[in-house]
PDB file of C-alpha atoms in Angstrom:
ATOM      1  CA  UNK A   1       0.000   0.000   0.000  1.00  0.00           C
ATOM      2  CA  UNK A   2       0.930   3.480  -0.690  1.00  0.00           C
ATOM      3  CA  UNK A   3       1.543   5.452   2.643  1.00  0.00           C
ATOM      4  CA  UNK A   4       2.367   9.097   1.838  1.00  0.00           C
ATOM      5  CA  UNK A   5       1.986  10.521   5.435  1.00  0.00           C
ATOM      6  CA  UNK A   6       4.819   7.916   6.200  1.00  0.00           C
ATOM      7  CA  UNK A   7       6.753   9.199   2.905  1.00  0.00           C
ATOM      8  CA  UNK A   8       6.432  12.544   4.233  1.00  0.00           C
ATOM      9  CA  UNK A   9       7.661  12.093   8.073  1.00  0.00           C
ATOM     10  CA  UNK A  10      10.638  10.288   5.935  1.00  0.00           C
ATOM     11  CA  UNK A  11      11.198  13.051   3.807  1.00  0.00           C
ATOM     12  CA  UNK A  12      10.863  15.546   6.882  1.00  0.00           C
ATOM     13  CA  UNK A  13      13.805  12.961   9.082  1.00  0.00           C
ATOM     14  CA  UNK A  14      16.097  12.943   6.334  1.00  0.00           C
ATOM     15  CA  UNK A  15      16.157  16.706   5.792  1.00  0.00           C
ATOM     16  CA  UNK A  16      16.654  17.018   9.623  1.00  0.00           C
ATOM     17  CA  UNK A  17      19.966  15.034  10.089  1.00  0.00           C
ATOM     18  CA  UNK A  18      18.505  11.737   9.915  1.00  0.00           C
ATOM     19  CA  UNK A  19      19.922  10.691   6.519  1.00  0.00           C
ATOM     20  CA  UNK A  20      20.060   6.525   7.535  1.00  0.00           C
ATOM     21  CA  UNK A  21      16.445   6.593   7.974  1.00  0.00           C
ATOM     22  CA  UNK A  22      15.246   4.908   4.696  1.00  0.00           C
ATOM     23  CA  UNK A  23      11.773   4.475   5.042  1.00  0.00           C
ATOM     24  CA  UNK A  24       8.658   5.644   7.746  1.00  0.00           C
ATOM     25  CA  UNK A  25       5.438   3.583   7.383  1.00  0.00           C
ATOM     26  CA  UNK A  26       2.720   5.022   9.471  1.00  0.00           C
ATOM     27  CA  UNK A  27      -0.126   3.619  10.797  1.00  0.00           C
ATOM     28  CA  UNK A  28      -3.016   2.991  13.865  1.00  0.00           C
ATOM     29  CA  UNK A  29      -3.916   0.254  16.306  1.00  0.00           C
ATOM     30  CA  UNK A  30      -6.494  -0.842  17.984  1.00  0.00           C
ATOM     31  CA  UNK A  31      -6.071  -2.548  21.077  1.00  0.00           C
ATOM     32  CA  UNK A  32      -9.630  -4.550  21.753  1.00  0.00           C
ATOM     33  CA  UNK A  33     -10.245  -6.139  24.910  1.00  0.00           C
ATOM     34  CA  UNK A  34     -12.765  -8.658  25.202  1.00  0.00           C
ATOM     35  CA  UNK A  35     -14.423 -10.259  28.248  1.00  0.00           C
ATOM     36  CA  UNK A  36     -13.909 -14.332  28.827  1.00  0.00           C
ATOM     37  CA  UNK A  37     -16.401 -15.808  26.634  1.00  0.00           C
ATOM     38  CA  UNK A  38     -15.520 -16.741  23.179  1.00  0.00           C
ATOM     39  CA  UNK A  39     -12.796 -19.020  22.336  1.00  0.00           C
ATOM     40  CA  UNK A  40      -9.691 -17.797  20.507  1.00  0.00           C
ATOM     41  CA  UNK A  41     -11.303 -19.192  16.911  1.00  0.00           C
ATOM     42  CA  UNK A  42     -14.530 -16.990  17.477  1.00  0.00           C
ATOM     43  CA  UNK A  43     -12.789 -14.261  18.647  1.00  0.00           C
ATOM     44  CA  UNK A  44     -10.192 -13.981  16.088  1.00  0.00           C
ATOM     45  CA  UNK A  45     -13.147 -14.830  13.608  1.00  0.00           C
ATOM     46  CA  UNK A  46     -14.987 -11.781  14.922  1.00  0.00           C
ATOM     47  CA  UNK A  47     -11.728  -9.356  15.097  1.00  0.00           C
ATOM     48  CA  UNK A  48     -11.034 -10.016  11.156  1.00  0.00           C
ATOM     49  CA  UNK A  49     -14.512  -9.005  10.505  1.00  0.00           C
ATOM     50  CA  UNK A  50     -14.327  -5.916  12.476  1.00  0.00           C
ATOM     51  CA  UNK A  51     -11.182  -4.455  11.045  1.00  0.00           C
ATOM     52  CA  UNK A  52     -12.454  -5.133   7.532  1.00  0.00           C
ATOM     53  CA  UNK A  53     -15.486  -4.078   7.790  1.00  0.00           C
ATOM     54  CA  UNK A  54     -15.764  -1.326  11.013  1.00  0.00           C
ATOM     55  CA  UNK A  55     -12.189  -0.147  11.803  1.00  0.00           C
ATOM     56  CA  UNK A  56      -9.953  -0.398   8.230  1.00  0.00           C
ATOM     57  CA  UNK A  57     -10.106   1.114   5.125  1.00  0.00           C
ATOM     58  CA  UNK A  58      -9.510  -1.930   3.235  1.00  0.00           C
ATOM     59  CA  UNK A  59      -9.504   0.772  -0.086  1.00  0.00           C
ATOM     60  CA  UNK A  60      -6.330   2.349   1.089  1.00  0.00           C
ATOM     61  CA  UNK A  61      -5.241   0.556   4.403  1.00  0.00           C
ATOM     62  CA  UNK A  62      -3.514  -2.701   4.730  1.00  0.00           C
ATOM     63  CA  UNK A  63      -4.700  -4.538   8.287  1.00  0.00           C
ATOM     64  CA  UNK A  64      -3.310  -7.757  10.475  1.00  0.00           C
ATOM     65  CA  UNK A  65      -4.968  -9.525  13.868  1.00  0.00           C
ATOM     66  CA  UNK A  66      -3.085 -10.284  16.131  1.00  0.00           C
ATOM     67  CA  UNK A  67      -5.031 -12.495  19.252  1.00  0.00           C
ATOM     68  CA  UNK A  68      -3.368 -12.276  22.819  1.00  0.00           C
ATOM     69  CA  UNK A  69      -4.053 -14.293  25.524  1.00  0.00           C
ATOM     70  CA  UNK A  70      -4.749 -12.048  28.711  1.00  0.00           C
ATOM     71  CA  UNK A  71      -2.119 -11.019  30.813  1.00  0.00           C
TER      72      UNK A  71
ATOM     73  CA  UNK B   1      -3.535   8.548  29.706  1.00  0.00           C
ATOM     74  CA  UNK B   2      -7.311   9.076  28.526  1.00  0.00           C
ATOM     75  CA  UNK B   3      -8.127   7.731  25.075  1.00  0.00           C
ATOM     76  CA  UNK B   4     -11.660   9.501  24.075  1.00  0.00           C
ATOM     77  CA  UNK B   5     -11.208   8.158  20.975  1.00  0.00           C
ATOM     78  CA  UNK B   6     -10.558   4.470  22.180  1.00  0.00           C
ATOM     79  CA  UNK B   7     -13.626   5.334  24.741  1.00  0.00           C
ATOM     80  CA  UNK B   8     -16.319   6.287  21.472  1.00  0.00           C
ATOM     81  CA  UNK B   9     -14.942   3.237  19.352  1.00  0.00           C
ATOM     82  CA  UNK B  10     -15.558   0.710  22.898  1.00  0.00           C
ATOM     83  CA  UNK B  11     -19.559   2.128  23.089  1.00  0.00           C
ATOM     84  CA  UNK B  12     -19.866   2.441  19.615  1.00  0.00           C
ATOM     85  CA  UNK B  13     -19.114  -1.061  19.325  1.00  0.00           C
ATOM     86  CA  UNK B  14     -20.642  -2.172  21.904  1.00  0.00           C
ATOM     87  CA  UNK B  15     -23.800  -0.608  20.615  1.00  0.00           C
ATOM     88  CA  UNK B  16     -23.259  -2.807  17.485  1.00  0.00           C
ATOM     89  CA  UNK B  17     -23.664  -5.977  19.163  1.00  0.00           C
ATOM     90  CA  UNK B  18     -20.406  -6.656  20.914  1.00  0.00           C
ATOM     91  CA  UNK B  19     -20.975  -5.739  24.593  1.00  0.00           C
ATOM     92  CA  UNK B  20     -18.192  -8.500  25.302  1.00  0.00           C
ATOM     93  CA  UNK B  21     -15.772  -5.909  24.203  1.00  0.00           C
ATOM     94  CA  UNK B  22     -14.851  -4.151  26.820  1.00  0.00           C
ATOM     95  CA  UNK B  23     -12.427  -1.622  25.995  1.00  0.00           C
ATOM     96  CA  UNK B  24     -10.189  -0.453  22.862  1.00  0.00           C
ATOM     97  CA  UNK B  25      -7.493   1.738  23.110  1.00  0.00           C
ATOM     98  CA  UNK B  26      -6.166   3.516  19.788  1.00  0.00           C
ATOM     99  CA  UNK B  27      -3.474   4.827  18.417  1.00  0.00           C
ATOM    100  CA  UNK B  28      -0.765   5.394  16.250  1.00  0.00           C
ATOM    101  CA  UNK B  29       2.901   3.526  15.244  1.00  0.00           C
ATOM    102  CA  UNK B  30       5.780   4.142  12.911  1.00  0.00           C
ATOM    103  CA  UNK B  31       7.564   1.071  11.901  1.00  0.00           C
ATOM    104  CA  UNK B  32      11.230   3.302  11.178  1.00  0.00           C
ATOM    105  CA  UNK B  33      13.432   1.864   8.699  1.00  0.00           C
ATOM    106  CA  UNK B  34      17.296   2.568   9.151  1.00  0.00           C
ATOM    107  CA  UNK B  35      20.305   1.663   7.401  1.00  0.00           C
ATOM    108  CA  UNK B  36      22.682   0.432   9.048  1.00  0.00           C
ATOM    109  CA  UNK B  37      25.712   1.875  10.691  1.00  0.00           C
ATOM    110  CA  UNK B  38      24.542   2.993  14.211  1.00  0.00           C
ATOM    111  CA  UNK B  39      24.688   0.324  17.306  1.00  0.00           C
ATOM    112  CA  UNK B  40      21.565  -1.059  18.492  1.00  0.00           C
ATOM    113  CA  UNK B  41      21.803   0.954  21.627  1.00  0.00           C
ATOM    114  CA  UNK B  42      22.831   4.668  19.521  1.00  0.00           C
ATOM    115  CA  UNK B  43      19.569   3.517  17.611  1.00  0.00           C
ATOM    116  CA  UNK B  44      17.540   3.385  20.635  1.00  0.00           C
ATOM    117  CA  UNK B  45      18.668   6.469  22.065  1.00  0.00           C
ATOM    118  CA  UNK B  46      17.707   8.441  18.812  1.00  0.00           C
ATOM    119  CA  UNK B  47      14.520   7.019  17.975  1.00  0.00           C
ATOM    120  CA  UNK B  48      13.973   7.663  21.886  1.00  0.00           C
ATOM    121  CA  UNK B  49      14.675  11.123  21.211  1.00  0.00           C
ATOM    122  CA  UNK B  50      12.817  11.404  18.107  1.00  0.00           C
ATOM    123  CA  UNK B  51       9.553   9.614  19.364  1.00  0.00           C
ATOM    124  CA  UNK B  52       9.784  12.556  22.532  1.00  0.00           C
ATOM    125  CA  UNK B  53      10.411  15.217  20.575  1.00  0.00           C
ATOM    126  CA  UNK B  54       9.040  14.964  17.253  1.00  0.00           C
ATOM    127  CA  UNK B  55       6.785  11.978  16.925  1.00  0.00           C
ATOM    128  CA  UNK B  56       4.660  11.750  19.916  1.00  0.00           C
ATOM    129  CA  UNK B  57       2.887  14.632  21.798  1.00  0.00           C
ATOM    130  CA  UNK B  58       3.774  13.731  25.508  1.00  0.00           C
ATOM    131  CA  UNK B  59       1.368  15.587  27.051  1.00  0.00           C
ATOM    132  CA  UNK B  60      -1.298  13.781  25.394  1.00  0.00           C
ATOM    133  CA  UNK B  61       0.474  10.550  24.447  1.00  0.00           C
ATOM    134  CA  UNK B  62       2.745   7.635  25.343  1.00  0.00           C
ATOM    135  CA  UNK B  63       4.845   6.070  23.952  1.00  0.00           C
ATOM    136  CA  UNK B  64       7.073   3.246  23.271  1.00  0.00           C
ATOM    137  CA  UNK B  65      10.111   2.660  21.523  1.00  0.00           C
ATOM    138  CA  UNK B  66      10.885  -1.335  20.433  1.00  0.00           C
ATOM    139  CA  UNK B  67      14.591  -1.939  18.429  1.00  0.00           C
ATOM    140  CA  UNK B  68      14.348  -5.349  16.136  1.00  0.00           C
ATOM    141  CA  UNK B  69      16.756  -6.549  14.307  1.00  0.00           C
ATOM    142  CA  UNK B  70      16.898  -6.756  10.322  1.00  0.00           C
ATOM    143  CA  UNK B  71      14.431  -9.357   8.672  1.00  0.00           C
TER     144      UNK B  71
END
């Protein structure tokens, strides 16, 4: 995916002494915690659906789940 | 730190049918590319310094700086 604000915070490093910085790819999280309930299947299951359809762009944003156990 | 934003996308959500989530915290990252040259630890120290000064807004934000190695 294209990221231009990350090709601009590049851009703006470089000209400000950070030449060895080659690349900037910006992005968000969400951190989502659930109550005990659903197993890690159905809750990864629902997670996928939620960033592709609720919390991503899938047009111009790439996305990933990631499901952690609690601490 | 507060999170409104976090806070509307929790009760939004939960308005949509998933009152098991029970809170989401958002925000931003910059995966920071360098060439090498610098030691791990000179690399922490800048992007430490860069993620204070330039990246993050500390009164509003934390943050967190993680070093990895090359793929």
């Amino acid at each position: 995916m294209l990221d231009p604000q990350g090709r601009a915070i590049t851009k703006a490093l470089q000209g400000h002494g950070h030449e060895d910085i080659v690349d900037v790819r910006q992005g968000k999280f969400f951190e989502i915690e659930l109550a005990q309930g659903d197993s890690p299947e159905g809750v990864r299951e629902r997670l996928e659906r939620l960033a592709a359809e609720v919390l991503a762009n899938p047009v111009i944003e790439d996305y990933e789940v990631t499901v952690l156990d609690a601490p």
